[in-house]
GROMACS .gro file of C-alpha atoms in nm:
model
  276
    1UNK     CA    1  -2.187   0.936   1.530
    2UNK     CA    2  -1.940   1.108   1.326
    3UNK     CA    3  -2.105   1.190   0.994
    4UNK     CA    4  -1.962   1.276   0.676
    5UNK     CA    5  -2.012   1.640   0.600
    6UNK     CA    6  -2.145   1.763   0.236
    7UNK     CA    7  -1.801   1.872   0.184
    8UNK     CA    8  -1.628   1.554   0.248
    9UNK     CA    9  -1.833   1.405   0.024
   10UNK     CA   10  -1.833   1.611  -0.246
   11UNK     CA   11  -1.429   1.620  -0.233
   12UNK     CA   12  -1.455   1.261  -0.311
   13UNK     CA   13  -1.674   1.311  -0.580
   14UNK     CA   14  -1.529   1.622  -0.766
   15UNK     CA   15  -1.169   1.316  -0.791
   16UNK     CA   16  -1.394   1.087  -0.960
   17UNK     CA   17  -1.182   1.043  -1.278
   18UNK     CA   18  -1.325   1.108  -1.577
   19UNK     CA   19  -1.390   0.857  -1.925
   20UNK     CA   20  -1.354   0.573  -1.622
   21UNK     CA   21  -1.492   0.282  -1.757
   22UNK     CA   22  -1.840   0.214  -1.549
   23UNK     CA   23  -1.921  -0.077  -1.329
   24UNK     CA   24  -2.255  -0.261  -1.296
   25UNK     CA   25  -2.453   0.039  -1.251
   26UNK     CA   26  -2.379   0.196  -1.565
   27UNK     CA   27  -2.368   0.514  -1.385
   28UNK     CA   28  -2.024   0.769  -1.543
   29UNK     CA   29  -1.858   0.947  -1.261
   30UNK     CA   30  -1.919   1.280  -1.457
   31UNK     CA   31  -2.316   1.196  -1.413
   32UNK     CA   32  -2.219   1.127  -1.071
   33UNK     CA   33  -2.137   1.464  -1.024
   34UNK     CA   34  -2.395   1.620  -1.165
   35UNK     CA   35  -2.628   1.443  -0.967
   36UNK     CA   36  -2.485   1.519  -0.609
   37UNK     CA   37  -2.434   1.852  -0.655
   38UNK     CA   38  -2.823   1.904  -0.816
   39UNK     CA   39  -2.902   1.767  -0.466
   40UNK     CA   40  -2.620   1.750  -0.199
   41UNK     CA   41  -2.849   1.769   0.058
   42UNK     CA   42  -3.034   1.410  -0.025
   43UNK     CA   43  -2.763   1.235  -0.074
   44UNK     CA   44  -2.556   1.360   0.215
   45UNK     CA   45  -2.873   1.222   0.399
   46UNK     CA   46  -2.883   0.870   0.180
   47UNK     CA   47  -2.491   0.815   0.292
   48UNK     CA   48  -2.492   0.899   0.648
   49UNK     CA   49  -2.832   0.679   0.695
   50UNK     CA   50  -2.648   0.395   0.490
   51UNK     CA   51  -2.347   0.452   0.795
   52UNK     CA   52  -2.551   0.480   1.082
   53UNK     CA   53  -2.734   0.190   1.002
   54UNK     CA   54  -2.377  -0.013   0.904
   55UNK     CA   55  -2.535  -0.135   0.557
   56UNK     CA   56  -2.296  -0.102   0.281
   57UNK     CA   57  -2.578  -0.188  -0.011
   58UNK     CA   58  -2.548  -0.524  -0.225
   59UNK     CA   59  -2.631  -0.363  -0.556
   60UNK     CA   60  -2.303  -0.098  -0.485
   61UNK     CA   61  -2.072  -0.450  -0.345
   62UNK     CA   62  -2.133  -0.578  -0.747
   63UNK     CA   63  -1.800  -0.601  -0.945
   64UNK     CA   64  -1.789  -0.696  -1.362
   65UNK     CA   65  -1.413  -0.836  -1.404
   66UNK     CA   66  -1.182  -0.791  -1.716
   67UNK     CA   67  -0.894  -0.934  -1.792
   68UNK     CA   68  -0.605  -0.720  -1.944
   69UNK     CA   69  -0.266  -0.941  -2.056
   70UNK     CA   70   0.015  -0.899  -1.893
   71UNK     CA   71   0.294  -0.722  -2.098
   72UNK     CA   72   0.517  -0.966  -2.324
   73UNK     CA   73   0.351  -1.288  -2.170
   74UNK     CA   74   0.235  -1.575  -2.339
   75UNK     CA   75  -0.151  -1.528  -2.400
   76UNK     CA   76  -0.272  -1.861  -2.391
   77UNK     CA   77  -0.187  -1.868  -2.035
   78UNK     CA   78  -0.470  -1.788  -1.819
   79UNK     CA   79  -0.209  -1.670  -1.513
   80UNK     CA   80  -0.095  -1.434  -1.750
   81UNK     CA   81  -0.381  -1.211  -1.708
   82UNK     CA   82  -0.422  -0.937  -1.475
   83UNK     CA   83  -0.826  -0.937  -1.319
   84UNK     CA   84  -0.983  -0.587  -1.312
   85UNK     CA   85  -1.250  -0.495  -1.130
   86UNK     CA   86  -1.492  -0.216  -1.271
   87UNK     CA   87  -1.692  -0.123  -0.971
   88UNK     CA   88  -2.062   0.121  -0.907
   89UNK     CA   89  -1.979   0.433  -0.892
   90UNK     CA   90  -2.159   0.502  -0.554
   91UNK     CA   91  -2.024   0.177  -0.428
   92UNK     CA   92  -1.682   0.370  -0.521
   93UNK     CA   93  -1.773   0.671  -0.363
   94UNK     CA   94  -1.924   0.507  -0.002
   95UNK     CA   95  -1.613   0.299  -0.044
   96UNK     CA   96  -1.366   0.571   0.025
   97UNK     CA   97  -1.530   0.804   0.249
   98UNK     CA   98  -1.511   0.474   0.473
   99UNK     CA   99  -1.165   0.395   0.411
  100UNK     CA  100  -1.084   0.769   0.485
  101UNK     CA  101  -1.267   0.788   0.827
  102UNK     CA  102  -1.076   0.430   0.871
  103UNK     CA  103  -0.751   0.518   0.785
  104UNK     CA  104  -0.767   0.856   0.994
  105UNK     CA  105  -0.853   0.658   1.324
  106UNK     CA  106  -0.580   0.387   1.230
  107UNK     CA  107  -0.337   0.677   1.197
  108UNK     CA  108  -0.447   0.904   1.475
  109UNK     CA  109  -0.432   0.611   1.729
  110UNK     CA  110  -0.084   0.466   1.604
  111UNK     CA  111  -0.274   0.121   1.548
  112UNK     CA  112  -0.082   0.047   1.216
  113UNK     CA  113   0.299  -0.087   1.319
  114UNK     CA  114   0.541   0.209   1.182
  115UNK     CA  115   0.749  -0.044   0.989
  116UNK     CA  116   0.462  -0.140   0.782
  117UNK     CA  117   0.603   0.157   0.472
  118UNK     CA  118   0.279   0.007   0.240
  119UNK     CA  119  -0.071   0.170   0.139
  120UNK     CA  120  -0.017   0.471   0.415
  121UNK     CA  121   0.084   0.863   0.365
  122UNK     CA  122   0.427   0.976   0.451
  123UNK     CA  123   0.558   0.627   0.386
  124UNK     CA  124   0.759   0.498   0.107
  125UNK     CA  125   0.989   0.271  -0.042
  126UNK     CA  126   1.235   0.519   0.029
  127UNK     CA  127   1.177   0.553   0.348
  128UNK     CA  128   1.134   0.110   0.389
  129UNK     CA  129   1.504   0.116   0.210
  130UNK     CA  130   1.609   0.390   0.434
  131UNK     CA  131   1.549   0.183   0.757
  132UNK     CA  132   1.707  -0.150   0.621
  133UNK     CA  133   2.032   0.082   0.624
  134UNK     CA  134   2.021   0.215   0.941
  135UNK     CA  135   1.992  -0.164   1.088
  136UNK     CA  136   2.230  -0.257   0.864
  137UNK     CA  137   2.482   0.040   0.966
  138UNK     CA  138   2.411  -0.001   1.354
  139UNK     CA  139   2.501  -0.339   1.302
  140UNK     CA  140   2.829  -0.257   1.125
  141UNK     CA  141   2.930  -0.003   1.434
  142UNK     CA  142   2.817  -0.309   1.660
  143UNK     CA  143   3.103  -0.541   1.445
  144UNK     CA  144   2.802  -0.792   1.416
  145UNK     CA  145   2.704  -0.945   1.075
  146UNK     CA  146   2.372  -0.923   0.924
  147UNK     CA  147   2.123  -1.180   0.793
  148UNK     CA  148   1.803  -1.071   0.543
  149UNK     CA  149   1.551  -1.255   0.407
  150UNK     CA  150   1.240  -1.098   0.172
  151UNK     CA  151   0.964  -1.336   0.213
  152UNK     CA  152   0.682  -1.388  -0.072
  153UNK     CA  153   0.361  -1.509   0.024
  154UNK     CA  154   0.192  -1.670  -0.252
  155UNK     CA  155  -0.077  -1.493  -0.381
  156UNK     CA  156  -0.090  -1.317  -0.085
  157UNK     CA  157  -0.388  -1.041  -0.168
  158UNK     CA  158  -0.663  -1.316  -0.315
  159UNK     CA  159  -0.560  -1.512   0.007
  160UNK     CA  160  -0.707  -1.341   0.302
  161UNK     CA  161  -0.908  -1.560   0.527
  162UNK     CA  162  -1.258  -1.329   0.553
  163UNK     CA  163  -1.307  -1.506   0.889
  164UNK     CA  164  -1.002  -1.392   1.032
  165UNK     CA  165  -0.984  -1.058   0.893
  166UNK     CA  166  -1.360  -0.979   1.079
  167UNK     CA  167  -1.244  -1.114   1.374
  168UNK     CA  168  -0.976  -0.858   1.342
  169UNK     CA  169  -1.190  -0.574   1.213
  170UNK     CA  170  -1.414  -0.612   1.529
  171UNK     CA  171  -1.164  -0.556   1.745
  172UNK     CA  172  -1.016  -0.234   1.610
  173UNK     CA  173  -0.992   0.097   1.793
  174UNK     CA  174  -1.279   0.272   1.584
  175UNK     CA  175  -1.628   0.358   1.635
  176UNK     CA  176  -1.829   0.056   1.662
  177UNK     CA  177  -2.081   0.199   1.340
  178UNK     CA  178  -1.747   0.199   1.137
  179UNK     CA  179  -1.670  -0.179   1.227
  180UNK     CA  180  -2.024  -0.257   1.094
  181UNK     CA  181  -2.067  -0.107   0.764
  182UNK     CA  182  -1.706  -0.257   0.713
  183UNK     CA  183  -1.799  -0.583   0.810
  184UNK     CA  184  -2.137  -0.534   0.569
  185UNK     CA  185  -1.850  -0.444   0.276
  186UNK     CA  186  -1.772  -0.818   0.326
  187UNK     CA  187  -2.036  -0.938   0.274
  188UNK     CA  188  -2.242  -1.101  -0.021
  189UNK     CA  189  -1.972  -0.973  -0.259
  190UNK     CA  190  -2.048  -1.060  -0.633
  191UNK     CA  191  -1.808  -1.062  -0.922
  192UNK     CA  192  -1.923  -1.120  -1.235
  193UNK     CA  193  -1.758  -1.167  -1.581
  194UNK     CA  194  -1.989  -1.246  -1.906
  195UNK     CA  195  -2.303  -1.424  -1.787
  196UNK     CA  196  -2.118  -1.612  -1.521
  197UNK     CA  197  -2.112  -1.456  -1.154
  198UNK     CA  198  -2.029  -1.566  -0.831
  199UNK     CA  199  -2.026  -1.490  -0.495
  200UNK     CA  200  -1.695  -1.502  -0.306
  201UNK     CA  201  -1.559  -1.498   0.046
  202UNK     CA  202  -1.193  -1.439   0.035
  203UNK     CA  203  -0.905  -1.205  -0.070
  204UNK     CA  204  -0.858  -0.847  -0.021
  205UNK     CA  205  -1.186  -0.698  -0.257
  206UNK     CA  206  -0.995  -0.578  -0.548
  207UNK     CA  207  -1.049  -0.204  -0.730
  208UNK     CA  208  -1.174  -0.105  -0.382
  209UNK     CA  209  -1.008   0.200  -0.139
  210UNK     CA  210  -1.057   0.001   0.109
  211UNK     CA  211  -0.866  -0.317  -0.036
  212UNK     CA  212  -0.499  -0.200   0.102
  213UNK     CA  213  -0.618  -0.103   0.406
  214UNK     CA  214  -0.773  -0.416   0.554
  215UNK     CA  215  -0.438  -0.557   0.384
  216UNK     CA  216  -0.238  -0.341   0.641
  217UNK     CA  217  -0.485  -0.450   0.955
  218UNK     CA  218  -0.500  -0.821   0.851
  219UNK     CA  219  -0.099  -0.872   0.890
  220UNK     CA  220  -0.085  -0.605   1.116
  221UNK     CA  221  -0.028  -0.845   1.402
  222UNK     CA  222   0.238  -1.046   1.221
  223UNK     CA  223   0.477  -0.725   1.219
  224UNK     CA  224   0.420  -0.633   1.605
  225UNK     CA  225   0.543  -0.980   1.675
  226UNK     CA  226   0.844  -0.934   1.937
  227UNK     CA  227   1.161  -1.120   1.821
  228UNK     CA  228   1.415  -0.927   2.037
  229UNK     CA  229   1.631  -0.576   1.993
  230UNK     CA  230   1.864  -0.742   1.720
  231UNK     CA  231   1.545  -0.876   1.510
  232UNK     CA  232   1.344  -0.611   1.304
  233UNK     CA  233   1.041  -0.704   1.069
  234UNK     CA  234   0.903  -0.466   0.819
  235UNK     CA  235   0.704  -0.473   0.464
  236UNK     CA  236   0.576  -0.274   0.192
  237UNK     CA  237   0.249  -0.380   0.140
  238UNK     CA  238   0.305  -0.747   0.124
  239UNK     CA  239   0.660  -0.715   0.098
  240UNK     CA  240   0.813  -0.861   0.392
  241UNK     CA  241   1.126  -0.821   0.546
  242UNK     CA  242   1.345  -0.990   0.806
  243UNK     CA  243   1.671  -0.914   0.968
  244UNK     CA  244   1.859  -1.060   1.176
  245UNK     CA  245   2.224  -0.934   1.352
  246UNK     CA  246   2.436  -1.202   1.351
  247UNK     CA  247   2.265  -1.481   1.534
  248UNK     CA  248   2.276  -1.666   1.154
  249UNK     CA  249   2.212  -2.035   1.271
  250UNK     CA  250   1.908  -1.908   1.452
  251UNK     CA  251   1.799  -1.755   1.186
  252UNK     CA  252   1.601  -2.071   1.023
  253UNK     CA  253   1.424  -2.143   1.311
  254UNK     CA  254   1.295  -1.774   1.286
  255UNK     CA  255   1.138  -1.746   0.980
  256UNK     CA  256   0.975  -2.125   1.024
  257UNK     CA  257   0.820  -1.958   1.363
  258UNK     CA  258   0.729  -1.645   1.157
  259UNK     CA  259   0.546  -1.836   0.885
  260UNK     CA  260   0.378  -1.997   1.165
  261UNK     CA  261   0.199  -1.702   1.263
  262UNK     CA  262   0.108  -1.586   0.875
  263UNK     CA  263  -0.263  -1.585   0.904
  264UNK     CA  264  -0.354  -1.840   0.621
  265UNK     CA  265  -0.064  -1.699   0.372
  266UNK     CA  266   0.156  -1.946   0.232
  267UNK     CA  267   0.514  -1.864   0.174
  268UNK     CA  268   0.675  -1.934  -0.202
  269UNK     CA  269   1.063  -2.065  -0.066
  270UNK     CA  270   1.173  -2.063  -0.471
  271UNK     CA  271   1.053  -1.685  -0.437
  272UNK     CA  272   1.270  -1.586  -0.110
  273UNK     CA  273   1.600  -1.391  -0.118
  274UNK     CA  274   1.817  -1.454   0.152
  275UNK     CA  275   2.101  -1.138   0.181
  276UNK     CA  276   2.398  -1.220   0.435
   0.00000   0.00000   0.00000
């Protein structure tokens, strides 16, 4: 097993931000700090026996929601508020040393399709924007028109099907301890606001490091779908792309196919912006 070092975890800590607001545990990140570094050796031990065992602990998977208003919106309208999610500080800190060992063996084996520009180092709008112009010029020195549609998935983050995304989590290309003390981050996850709480079992955990990248893994397989040479896909997160050189009347029959294969998203039509 691949451990994490003192070092990796006390880089994590020492980028705790400080006057955070704390979650459930009450726990500041600047006490945080002091603690681990009174005893780095314990809790270098506590974190590593927490991964080898693949239990990511219930207390730490606790989240208290607030609700901040959305700039000039009306205020009596609940979807006008923007959820929050103040989580544990050690759940915050277990949280990203997994997402970094993640992310490193999603990068390292080119697992993640290159045309997904979202949540991922050396990517960027720029670069997303970049690559619609070079299809878009290639088509031009090819004399063939091109079609573009940005699809919107409604609500796409809070709509992730858990059952699908484990299925997909157990087959990834990572050490098997890693796919359990993911799979454990799944579970029992309680969000709380007031005196009300309740357990839920979809959408992408919010607040959480590892949030964006089980975004990038659960529509991972949608962007590896194989349309032909003169049909690209791409997205920014969960901005998606399609283009199209100049087949236009088959170009319908595409994206109804594509939505097809959006695992449990549903597609807002008033939302879409077709570019010809």
């Amino acid at each position: 097993m691949k451990s994490f070092t003192e070092q990796e975890i006390g880089n994590v800590i020492l980028n705790i931000k400080p006057n955070k607001s704390p979650g459930p545990d009450g726990i500041p990140g600047e006490l945080v700090k002091e603690l681990f570094f009174a005893n780095k050796i314990w809790f270098t031990a506590l974190l590593n026996r927490l991964l080898a065992v693949g239990v990511f602990p219930k207390e730490w998977k606790r989240a208290n929601i607030i609700f901040i208003p959305k700039e000039n919106k009306d205020q009596s309208v609940p979807a006008h508020y923007r959820p929050i999610c103040l989580l544990s500080s050690w759940g915050k800190i277990l949280d990203k040393l997994i997402s970094n060992k993640i992310t490193y063996y999603l990068e390292a084996g080119n697992f993640l399709n290159p045309r997904q520009y979202g949540f991922r180092k050396r990517k960027s709008t720029i670069a997303a924007i970049q690559n619609i112009k070079s299809f878009v010029e290639q088509a031009a020195i090819d004399k063939k028109m091109v079609c573009l549609i940005s699809l919107d998935f409604k609500n796409a983050f809070n709509s992730v099907d858990w059952s699908l995304l484990r299925n997909k989590i157990a087959n990834l290309p990572i050490p098997h301890y890693q796919i359990r003390i993911t799979l454990d981050f799944l579970k029992d996850r309680l969000a709380s606001y007031d005196n009300f709480s309740i357990l839920y079992n979809q959408g992408i955990p919010q607040g959480s490091c590892l949030g964006p990248i089980l975004w990038n893994i659960y529509i991972n397989d949608l962007l590896n779908l194989e349309f032909g040479d003169e049909v690209q896909i791409q997205a920014f997160a969960d901005d998606i792309v399609l283009m199209m050189k100049e087949r236009v009347l088959e170009f319908c029959p595409l994206v109804l196919k594509f939505s097809l294969y959006s695992p449990g998203l549903l597609s807002q039509p008033w939302s879409e912006e077709p570019v010809a």
